[in-house]
Tab-separated table of N, CA, C and O and ligand atoms in Angstrom:
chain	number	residue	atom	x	y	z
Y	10	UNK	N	-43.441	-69.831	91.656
Y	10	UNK	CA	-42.806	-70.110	90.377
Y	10	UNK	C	-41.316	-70.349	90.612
Y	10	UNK	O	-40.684	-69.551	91.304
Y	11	UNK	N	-40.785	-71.316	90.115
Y	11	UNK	CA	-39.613	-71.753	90.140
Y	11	UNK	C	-38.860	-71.488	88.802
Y	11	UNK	O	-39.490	-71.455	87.745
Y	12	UNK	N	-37.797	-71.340	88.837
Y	12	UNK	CA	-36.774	-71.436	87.940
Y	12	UNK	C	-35.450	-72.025	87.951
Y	12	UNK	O	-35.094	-72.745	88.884
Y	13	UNK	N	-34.632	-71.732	86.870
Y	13	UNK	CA	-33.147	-72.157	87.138
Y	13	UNK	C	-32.523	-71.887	85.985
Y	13	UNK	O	-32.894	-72.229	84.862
Y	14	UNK	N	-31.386	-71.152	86.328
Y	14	UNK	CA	-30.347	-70.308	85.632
Y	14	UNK	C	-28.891	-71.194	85.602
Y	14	UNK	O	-28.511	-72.092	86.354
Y	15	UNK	N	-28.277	-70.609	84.495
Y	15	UNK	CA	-27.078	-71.044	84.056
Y	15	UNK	C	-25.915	-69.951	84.069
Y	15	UNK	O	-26.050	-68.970	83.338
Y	16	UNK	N	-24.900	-70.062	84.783
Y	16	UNK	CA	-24.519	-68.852	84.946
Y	16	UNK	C	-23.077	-69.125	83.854
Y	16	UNK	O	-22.079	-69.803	84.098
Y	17	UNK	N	-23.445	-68.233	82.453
Y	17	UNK	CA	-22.376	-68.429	81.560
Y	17	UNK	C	-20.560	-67.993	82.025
Y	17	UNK	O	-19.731	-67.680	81.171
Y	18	UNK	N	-20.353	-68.046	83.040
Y	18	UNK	CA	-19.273	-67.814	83.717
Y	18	UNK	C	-18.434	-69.224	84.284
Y	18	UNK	O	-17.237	-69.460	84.442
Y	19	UNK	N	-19.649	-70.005	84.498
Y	19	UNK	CA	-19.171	-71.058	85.311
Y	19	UNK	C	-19.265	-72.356	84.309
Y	19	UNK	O	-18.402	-73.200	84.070
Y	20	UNK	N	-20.454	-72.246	83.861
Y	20	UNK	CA	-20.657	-73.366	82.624
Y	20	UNK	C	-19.413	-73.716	81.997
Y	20	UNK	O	-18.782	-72.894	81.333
Y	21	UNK	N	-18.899	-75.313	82.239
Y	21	UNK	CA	-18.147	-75.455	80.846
Y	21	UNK	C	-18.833	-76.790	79.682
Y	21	UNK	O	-18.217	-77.440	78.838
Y	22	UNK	N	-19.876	-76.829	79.948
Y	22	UNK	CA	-20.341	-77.734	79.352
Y	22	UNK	C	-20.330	-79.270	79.197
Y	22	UNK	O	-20.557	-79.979	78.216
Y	23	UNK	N	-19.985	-79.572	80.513
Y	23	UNK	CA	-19.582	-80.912	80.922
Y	23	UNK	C	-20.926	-81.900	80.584
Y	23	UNK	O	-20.800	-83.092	80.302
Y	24	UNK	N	-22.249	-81.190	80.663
Y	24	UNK	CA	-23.455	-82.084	79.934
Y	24	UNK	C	-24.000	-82.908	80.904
Y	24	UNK	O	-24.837	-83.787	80.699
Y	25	UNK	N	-23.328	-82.495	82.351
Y	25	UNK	CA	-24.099	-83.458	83.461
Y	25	UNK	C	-25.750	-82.792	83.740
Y	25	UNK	O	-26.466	-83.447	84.497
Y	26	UNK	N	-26.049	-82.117	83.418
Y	26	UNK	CA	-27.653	-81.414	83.769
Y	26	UNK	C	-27.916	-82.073	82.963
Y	26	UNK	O	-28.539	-83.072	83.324
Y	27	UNK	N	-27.634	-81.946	81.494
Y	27	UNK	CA	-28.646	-82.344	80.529
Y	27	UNK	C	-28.776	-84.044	80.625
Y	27	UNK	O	-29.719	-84.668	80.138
Y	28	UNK	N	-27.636	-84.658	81.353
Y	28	UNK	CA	-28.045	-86.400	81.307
Y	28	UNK	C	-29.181	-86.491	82.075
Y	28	UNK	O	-29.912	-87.438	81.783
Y	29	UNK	N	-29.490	-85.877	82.850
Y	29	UNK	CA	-29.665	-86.279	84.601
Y	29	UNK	C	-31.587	-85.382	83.953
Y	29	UNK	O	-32.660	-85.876	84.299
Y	30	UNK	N	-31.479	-84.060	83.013
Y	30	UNK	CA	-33.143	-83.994	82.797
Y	30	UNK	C	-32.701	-83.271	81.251
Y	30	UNK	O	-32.321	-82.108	81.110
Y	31	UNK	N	-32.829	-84.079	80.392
Y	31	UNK	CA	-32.884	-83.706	79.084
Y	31	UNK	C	-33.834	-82.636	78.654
Y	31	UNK	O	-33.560	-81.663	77.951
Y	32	UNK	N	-35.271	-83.027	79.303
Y	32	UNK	CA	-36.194	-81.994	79.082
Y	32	UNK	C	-36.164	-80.556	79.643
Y	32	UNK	O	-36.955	-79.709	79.230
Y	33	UNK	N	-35.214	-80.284	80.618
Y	33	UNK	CA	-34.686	-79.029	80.849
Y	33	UNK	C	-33.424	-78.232	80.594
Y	33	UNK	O	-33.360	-77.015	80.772
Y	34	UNK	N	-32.351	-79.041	80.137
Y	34	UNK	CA	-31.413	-78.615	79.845
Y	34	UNK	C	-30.791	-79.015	78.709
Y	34	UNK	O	-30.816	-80.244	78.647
Y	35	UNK	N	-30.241	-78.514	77.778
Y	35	UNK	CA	-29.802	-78.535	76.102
Y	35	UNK	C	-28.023	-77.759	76.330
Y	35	UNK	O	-27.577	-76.714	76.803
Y	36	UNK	N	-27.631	-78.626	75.871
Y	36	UNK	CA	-26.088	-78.106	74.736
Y	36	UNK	C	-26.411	-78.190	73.412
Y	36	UNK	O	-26.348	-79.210	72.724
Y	37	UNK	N	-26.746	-77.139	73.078
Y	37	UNK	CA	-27.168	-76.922	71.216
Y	37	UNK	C	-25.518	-76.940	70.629
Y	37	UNK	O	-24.461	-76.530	71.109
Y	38	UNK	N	-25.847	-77.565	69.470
Y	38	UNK	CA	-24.401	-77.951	68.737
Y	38	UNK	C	-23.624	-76.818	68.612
Y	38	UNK	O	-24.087	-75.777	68.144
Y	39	UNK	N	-22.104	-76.965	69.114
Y	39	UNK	CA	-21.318	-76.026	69.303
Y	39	UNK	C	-21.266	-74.707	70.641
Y	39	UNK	O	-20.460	-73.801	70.852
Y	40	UNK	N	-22.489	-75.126	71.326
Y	40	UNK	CA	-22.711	-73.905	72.029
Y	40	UNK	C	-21.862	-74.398	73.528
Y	40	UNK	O	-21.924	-75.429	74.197
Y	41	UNK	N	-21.098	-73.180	73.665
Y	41	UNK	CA	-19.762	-73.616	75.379
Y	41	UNK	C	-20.408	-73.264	76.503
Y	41	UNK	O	-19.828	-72.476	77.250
Y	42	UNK	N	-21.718	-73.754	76.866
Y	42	UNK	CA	-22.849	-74.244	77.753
Y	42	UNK	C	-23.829	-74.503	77.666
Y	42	UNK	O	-24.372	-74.538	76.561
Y	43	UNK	N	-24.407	-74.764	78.685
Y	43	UNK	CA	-25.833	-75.220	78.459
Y	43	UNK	C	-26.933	-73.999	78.299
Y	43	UNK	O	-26.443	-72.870	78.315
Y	44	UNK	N	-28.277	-74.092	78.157
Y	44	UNK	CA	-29.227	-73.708	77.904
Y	44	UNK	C	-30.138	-74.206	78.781
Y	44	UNK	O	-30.015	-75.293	79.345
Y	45	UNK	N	-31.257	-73.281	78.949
Y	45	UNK	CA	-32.396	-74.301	79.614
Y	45	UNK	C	-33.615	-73.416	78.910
Y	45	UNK	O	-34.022	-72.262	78.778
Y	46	UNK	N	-33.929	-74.919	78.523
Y	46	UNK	CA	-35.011	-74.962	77.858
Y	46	UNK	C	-36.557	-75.071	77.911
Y	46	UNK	O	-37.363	-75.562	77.121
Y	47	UNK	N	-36.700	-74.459	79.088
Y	47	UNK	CA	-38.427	-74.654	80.165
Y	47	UNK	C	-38.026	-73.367	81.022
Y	47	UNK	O	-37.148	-73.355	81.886
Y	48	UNK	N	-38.952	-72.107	80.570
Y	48	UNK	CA	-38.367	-71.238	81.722
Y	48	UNK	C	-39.204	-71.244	83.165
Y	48	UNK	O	-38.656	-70.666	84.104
Y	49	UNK	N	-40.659	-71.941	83.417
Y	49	UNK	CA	-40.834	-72.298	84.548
Y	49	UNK	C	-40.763	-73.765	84.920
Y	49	UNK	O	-41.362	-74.502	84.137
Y	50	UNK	N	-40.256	-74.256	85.785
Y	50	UNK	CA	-40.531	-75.435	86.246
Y	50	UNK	C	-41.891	-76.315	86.233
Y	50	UNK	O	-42.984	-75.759	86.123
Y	51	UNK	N	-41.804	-77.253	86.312
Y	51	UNK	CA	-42.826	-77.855	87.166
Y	51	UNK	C	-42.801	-78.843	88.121
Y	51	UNK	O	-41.736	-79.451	88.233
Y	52	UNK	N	-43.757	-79.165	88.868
Y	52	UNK	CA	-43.335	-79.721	89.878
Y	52	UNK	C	-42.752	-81.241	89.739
Y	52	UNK	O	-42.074	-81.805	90.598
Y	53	UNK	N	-43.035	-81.626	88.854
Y	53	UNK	CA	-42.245	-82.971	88.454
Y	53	UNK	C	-40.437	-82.674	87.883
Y	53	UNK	O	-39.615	-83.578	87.731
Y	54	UNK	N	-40.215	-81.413	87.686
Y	54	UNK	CA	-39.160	-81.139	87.441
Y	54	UNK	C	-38.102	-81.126	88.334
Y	54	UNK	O	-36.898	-81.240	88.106
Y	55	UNK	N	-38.668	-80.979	89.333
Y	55	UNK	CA	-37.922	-80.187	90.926
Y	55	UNK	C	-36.493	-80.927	91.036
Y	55	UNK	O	-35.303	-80.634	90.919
Y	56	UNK	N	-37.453	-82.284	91.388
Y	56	UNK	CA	-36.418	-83.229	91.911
Y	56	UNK	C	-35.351	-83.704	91.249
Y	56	UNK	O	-34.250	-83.961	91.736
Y	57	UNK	N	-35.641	-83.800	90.297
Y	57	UNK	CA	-34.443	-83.925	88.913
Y	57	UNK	C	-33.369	-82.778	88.774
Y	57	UNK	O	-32.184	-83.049	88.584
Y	58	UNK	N	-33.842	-81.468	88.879
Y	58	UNK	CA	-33.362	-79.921	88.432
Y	58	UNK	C	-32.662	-79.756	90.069
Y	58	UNK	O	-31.936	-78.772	90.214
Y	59	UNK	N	-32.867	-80.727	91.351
Y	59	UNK	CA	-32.510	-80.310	91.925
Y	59	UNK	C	-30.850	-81.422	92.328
Y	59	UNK	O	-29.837	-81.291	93.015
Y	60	UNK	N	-31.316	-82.236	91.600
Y	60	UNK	CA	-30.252	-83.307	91.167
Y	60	UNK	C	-29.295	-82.400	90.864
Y	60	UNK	O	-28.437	-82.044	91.672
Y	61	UNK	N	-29.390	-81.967	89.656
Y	61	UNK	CA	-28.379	-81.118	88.420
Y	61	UNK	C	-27.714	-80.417	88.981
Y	61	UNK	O	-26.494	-80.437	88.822
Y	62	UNK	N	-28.584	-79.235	90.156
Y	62	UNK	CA	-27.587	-78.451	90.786
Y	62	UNK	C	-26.636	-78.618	91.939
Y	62	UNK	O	-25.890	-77.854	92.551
Y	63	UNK	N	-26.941	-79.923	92.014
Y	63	UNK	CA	-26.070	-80.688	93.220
Y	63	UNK	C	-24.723	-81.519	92.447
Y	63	UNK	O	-23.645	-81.698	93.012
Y	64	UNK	N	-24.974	-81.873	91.354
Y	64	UNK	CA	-24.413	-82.683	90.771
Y	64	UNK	C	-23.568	-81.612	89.679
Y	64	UNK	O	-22.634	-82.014	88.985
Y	65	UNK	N	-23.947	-80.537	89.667
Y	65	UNK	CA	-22.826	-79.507	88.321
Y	65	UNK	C	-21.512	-79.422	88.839
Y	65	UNK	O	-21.754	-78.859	89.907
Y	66	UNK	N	-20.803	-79.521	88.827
Y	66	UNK	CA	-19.030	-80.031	88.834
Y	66	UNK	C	-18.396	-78.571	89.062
Y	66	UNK	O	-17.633	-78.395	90.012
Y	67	UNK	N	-18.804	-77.254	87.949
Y	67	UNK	CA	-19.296	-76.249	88.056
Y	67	UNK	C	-19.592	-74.978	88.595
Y	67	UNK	O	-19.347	-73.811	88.289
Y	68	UNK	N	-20.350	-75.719	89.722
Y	68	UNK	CA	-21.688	-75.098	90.952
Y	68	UNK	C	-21.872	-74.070	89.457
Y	68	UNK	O	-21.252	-73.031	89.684
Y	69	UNK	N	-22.341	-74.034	88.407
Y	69	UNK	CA	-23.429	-72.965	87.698
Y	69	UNK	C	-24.584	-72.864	87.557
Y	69	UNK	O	-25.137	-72.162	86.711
Y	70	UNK	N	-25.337	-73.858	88.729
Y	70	UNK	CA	-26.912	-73.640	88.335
Y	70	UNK	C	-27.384	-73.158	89.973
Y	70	UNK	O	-27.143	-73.431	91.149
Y	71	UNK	N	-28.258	-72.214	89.091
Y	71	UNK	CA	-29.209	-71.842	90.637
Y	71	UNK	C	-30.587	-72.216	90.338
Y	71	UNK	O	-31.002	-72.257	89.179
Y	72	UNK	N	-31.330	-72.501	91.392
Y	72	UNK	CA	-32.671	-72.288	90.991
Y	72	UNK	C	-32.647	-71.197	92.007
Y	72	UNK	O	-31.891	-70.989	92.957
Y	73	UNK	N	-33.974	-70.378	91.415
Y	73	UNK	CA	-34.601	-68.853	91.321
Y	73	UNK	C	-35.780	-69.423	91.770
Y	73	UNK	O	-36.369	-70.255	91.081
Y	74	UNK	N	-36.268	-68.993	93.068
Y	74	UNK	CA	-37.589	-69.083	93.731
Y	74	UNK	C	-38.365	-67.644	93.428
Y	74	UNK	O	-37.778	-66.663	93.884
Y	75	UNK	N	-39.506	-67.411	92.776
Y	75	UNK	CA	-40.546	-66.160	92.773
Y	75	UNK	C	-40.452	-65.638	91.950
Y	75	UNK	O	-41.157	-64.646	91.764
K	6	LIG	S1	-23.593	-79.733	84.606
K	6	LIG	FE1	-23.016	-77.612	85.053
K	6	LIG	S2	-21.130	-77.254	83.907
K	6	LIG	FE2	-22.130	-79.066	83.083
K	6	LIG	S3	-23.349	-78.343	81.355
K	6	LIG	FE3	-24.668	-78.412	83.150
K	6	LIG	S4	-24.543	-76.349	84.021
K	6	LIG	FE4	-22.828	-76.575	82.630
């Protein structure tokens, strides 16, 4: 089981996760980060979610293996 966390410390809401997989990551109106919105992955998710955490400006996303 896979996951991936947002670490409200680092988040400033720059909205690059959510371009890159909409279906996993949300800025709900007004909120000063993101959200994720799928708490297990799937495997079509990976590669995208693994985009995001390469690509967060950030570094606030981890994915959580187990
Ligand atoms: S790309 Fe990083 S800093 Fe930007 S909203 Fe996503 S988690 Fe937050």
């Amino acid at each position: 089981m896979t996951s991936v966390t947002v670490d409200p410390g680092r988040c400033t809401a720059y909205g690059i996760c959510v371009g890159i997989h909409p279906d996993v990551f949300a800025i709900p109106a007004g909120s000063p980060l993101a959200i994720v919105t799928r708490n297990v992955l799937t495997d079509d998710d990976l590669e995208d979610v693994q985009e995001a955490v390469r690509a967060c400006p950030a570094q606030a996303l981890t994915l959580v293996e187990g």
